[in-house]
mmCIF file of C-alpha atoms in Angstrom:
data_model
loop_
_atom_site.group_PDB
_atom_site.id
_atom_site.type_symbol
_atom_site.label_atom_id
_atom_site.label_comp_id
_atom_site.label_asym_id
_atom_site.label_seq_id
_atom_site.Cartn_x
_atom_site.Cartn_y
_atom_site.Cartn_z
ATOM 1 C CA UNK A 143 11.647 22.718 -20.907
ATOM 2 C CA UNK A 144 11.827 19.586 -19.542
ATOM 3 C CA UNK A 145 8.238 18.314 -18.933
ATOM 4 C CA UNK A 146 7.155 15.373 -17.625
ATOM 5 C CA UNK A 147 9.460 13.138 -15.043
ATOM 6 C CA UNK A 148 11.508 12.164 -17.564
ATOM 7 C CA UNK A 149 12.553 15.370 -19.092
ATOM 8 C CA UNK A 150 15.563 15.727 -20.195
ATOM 9 C CA UNK A 151 16.907 19.422 -17.858
ATOM 10 C CA UNK A 152 14.800 19.377 -14.883
ATOM 11 C CA UNK A 153 15.656 21.386 -12.067
ATOM 12 C CA UNK A 154 15.939 19.527 -7.988
ATOM 13 C CA UNK A 155 16.988 20.953 -5.425
ATOM 14 C CA UNK A 156 20.619 19.627 -5.659
ATOM 15 C CA UNK A 157 20.298 18.127 -1.522
ATOM 16 C CA UNK A 158 17.577 15.887 -2.485
ATOM 17 C CA UNK A 159 19.872 14.835 -4.952
ATOM 18 C CA UNK A 160 21.685 11.533 -5.025
ATOM 19 C CA UNK A 161 23.550 10.326 -8.379
ATOM 20 C CA UNK A 162 23.645 7.743 -9.666
ATOM 21 C CA UNK A 163 25.890 4.432 -9.888
ATOM 22 C CA UNK A 164 27.535 3.750 -13.623
ATOM 23 C CA UNK A 165 26.239 1.417 -15.096
ATOM 24 C CA UNK A 166 22.903 0.929 -13.389
ATOM 25 C CA UNK A 167 20.125 0.785 -15.341
ATOM 26 C CA UNK A 168 17.637 3.683 -15.942
ATOM 27 C CA UNK A 169 14.053 1.190 -15.695
ATOM 28 C CA UNK A 170 14.987 0.402 -11.641
ATOM 29 C CA UNK A 171 16.324 3.942 -11.660
ATOM 30 C CA UNK A 172 12.637 5.127 -13.068
ATOM 31 C CA UNK A 173 11.523 2.714 -9.419
ATOM 32 C CA UNK A 174 12.790 4.038 -6.884
ATOM 33 C CA UNK A 175 10.433 6.143 -5.795
ATOM 34 C CA UNK A 176 7.902 3.795 -6.099
ATOM 35 C CA UNK A 177 9.940 2.238 -3.540
ATOM 36 C CA UNK A 178 10.769 4.848 -1.172
ATOM 37 C CA UNK A 179 7.078 5.364 -1.127
ATOM 38 C CA UNK A 180 6.217 2.330 -0.402
ATOM 39 C CA UNK A 181 9.481 1.971 2.603
ATOM 40 C CA UNK A 182 7.988 4.821 3.945
ATOM 41 C CA UNK A 183 5.018 3.617 4.623
ATOM 42 C CA UNK A 184 5.188 -0.226 5.901
ATOM 43 C CA UNK A 185 7.907 2.084 8.261
ATOM 44 C CA UNK A 186 5.645 4.812 8.937
ATOM 45 C CA UNK A 187 2.753 1.824 9.893
ATOM 46 C CA UNK A 188 5.545 -0.081 12.204
ATOM 47 C CA UNK A 189 3.733 -3.349 11.060
ATOM 48 C CA UNK A 190 5.613 -6.070 11.896
ATOM 49 C CA UNK A 191 5.620 -10.194 12.491
ATOM 50 C CA UNK A 192 2.134 -10.851 13.385
ATOM 51 C CA UNK A 193 0.256 -8.361 11.821
ATOM 52 C CA UNK A 194 -1.773 -8.859 8.373
ATOM 53 C CA UNK A 195 -2.036 -6.522 5.645
ATOM 54 C CA UNK A 196 -4.071 -5.629 3.182
ATOM 55 C CA UNK A 197 -2.411 -4.141 -0.460
ATOM 56 C CA UNK A 198 -5.132 -1.953 -2.541
ATOM 57 C CA UNK A 199 -2.896 -2.067 -5.751
ATOM 58 C CA UNK A 200 -0.706 -4.209 -6.921
ATOM 59 C CA UNK A 201 1.240 -1.557 -10.038
ATOM 60 C CA UNK A 202 4.333 0.339 -8.855
ATOM 61 C CA UNK A 203 3.527 1.183 -4.996
ATOM 62 C CA UNK A 204 1.697 -1.580 -4.274
ATOM 63 C CA UNK A 205 4.546 -4.164 -5.245
ATOM 64 C CA UNK A 206 7.054 -2.192 -2.921
ATOM 65 C CA UNK A 207 4.789 -1.886 -0.324
ATOM 66 C CA UNK A 208 4.426 -6.266 -0.565
ATOM 67 C CA UNK A 209 8.776 -5.997 -0.687
ATOM 68 C CA UNK A 210 8.671 -3.881 2.021
ATOM 69 C CA UNK A 211 7.138 -6.080 4.168
ATOM 70 C CA UNK A 212 8.360 -9.206 3.053
ATOM 71 C CA UNK A 213 11.204 -7.616 4.615
ATOM 72 C CA UNK A 214 10.336 -7.005 7.593
ATOM 73 C CA UNK A 215 9.000 -10.865 7.866
ATOM 74 C CA UNK A 216 5.257 -9.637 7.322
ATOM 75 C CA UNK A 217 2.416 -12.500 5.966
ATOM 76 C CA UNK A 218 0.691 -13.645 5.626
ATOM 77 C CA UNK A 219 0.317 -10.619 2.941
ATOM 78 C CA UNK A 220 -2.885 -10.171 1.030
ATOM 79 C CA UNK A 221 -2.536 -8.458 -2.083
ATOM 80 C CA UNK A 222 -5.973 -7.248 -4.431
ATOM 81 C CA UNK A 223 -5.846 -5.490 -7.942
ATOM 82 C CA UNK A 224 -7.704 -6.187 -11.209
ATOM 83 C CA UNK A 225 -4.897 -7.024 -12.817
ATOM 84 C CA UNK A 226 -4.382 -10.750 -12.804
ATOM 85 C CA UNK A 227 -0.731 -10.176 -14.201
ATOM 86 C CA UNK A 228 0.144 -7.182 -11.342
ATOM 87 C CA UNK A 229 -1.228 -10.327 -9.928
ATOM 88 C CA UNK A 230 1.980 -12.514 -10.245
ATOM 89 C CA UNK A 231 4.213 -10.284 -9.933
ATOM 90 C CA UNK A 232 2.644 -9.401 -6.432
ATOM 91 C CA UNK A 233 3.482 -12.636 -5.776
ATOM 92 C CA UNK A 234 7.486 -12.777 -6.924
ATOM 93 C CA UNK A 235 7.729 -9.492 -4.555
ATOM 94 C CA UNK A 236 6.156 -12.185 -1.555
ATOM 95 C CA UNK A 237 2.321 -12.102 -1.873
ATOM 96 C CA UNK A 238 1.231 -15.058 -0.229
ATOM 97 C CA UNK A 239 -3.082 -14.316 -1.072
ATOM 98 C CA UNK A 240 -3.816 -12.788 -4.384
ATOM 99 C CA UNK A 241 -7.708 -12.133 -4.621
ATOM 100 C CA UNK A 242 -9.026 -10.177 -7.997
ATOM 101 C CA UNK A 243 -12.131 -7.485 -7.099
ATOM 102 C CA UNK A 244 -13.322 -8.903 -9.845
ATOM 103 C CA UNK A 245 -13.746 -12.363 -8.593
ATOM 104 C CA UNK A 246 -13.791 -12.226 -4.747
ATOM 105 C CA UNK A 247 -14.355 -9.814 -1.986
ATOM 106 C CA UNK A 248 -10.855 -8.646 -0.718
ATOM 107 C CA UNK A 249 -12.450 -8.326 3.238
ATOM 108 C CA UNK A 250 -13.546 -10.808 2.988
ATOM 109 C CA UNK A 251 -10.635 -12.524 1.510
ATOM 110 C CA UNK A 252 -9.000 -11.107 4.317
ATOM 111 C CA UNK A 253 -11.336 -12.725 6.979
ATOM 112 C CA UNK A 254 -10.305 -16.171 6.099
ATOM 113 C CA UNK A 255 -6.707 -15.164 5.571
ATOM 114 C CA UNK A 256 -6.665 -13.780 9.434
ATOM 115 C CA UNK A 257 -9.230 -16.668 11.352
ATOM 116 C CA UNK A 258 -7.516 -19.803 9.461
ATOM 117 C CA UNK A 259 -3.888 -17.645 11.343
ATOM 118 C CA UNK A 260 -5.583 -17.194 13.980
ATOM 119 C CA UNK A 261 -4.013 -13.047 13.795
ATOM 120 C CA UNK A 262 -4.940 -10.831 16.985
ATOM 121 C CA UNK A 263 -4.246 -7.557 15.800
ATOM 122 C CA UNK A 264 -5.773 -4.415 13.755
ATOM 123 C CA UNK A 265 -6.178 -5.747 10.618
ATOM 124 C CA UNK A 266 -3.813 -2.998 8.512
ATOM 125 C CA UNK A 267 -4.695 -1.823 5.199
ATOM 126 C CA UNK A 268 -2.123 0.423 2.296
ATOM 127 C CA UNK A 269 -3.927 1.402 -0.640
ATOM 128 C CA UNK A 270 -2.089 1.766 -3.012
ATOM 129 C CA UNK A 271 -4.340 3.207 -6.228
ATOM 130 C CA UNK A 272 -5.460 6.513 -5.125
ATOM 131 C CA UNK A 273 -8.764 5.937 -7.319
ATOM 132 C CA UNK A 274 -11.796 8.335 -6.986
ATOM 133 C CA UNK A 275 -14.096 5.787 -4.259
ATOM 134 C CA UNK A 276 -12.160 3.298 -3.225
ATOM 135 C CA UNK A 277 -11.232 5.132 0.008
ATOM 136 C CA UNK A 278 -15.488 5.277 0.565
ATOM 137 C CA UNK A 279 -15.136 1.335 0.053
ATOM 138 C CA UNK A 280 -12.125 1.059 2.629
ATOM 139 C CA UNK A 281 -14.249 2.919 5.130
ATOM 140 C CA UNK A 282 -17.842 0.831 5.112
ATOM 141 C CA UNK A 283 -15.758 -2.783 3.885
ATOM 142 C CA UNK A 284 -12.728 -2.055 6.831
ATOM 143 C CA UNK A 285 -12.816 -3.367 9.809
ATOM 144 C CA UNK A 286 -13.319 -1.737 14.045
ATOM 145 C CA UNK A 287 -10.133 -0.189 14.131
ATOM 146 C CA UNK A 288 -8.235 -0.236 11.443
ATOM 147 C CA UNK A 289 -5.015 0.961 10.799
ATOM 148 C CA UNK A 290 -4.807 2.549 6.821
ATOM 149 C CA UNK A 291 -2.488 4.118 5.392
ATOM 150 C CA UNK A 292 -2.930 6.331 1.637
ATOM 151 C CA UNK A 293 0.006 5.676 -1.088
ATOM 152 C CA UNK A 294 -2.320 5.606 -3.574
ATOM 153 C CA UNK A 295 -2.480 8.888 -4.970
ATOM 154 C CA UNK A 296 -5.331 11.320 -6.769
ATOM 155 C CA UNK A 297 -5.815 13.098 -9.101
ATOM 156 C CA UNK A 298 -9.155 14.871 -7.829
ATOM 157 C CA UNK A 299 -11.175 15.161 -4.913
ATOM 158 C CA UNK A 300 -12.685 12.083 -3.602
ATOM 159 C CA UNK A 301 -15.219 12.490 -0.068
ATOM 160 C CA UNK A 302 -14.895 9.339 2.358
ATOM 161 C CA UNK A 303 -17.612 10.089 5.469
ATOM 162 C CA UNK A 304 -15.761 10.625 8.296
ATOM 163 C CA UNK A 305 -18.751 9.687 11.576
ATOM 164 C CA UNK A 306 -18.247 5.644 9.348
ATOM 165 C CA UNK A 307 -14.344 6.317 10.172
ATOM 166 C CA UNK A 308 -15.119 7.921 13.447
ATOM 167 C CA UNK A 309 -17.128 4.704 14.507
ATOM 168 C CA UNK A 310 -15.139 2.225 13.674
ATOM 169 C CA UNK A 311 -13.319 3.924 15.340
ATOM 170 C CA UNK A 312 -9.969 3.678 11.589
ATOM 171 C CA UNK A 313 -6.613 5.483 11.861
ATOM 172 C CA UNK A 314 -6.063 6.591 7.943
ATOM 173 C CA UNK A 315 -2.876 8.633 7.457
ATOM 174 C CA UNK A 316 -1.912 11.018 4.771
ATOM 175 C CA UNK A 317 1.820 10.651 4.045
ATOM 176 C CA UNK A 318 4.232 12.723 6.421
ATOM 177 C CA UNK A 319 3.625 11.094 9.921
ATOM 178 C CA UNK A 320 6.382 10.140 12.389
ATOM 179 C CA UNK A 321 8.023 7.907 12.348
ATOM 180 C CA UNK A 322 8.477 4.470 14.916
ATOM 181 C CA UNK A 323 11.300 4.559 17.021
#
């Protein structure tokens, strides 16, 4: 009776429901879930000032991740996306370094930013796309001891080389997990 997230009638759990105040625009309400996802992953990561995050993807979840990072005083923030328009939005949300992977390798840009800012912490990557093969690209390209937060939504079974990830000492989180105190 109500296919999709914007159906007029849906059965939802009362405990998970929240009243939307009158006058809040529908487009703002529609972004609540995406912004909750970005906030959740940033909170779980424990990232803070002095860390240099790489956000892969500047869609709604990537933008919410940038906003959550900026709210915590994290910077510079490196954002990679193929869309010029999305990169422009990322700048308005607080991204400092914008990279189009069609033009430059985001990991090279990350490394340049890392050295220029004398960062001393392990790499933190927020994967916010969910494209098949992207997590393997992260495994192949990330730094030793990288922490990866996989916030993208996958619609296929994509694979990763666990041996390569193990050799790099990576930590990958797919949802859930303890929240830092």
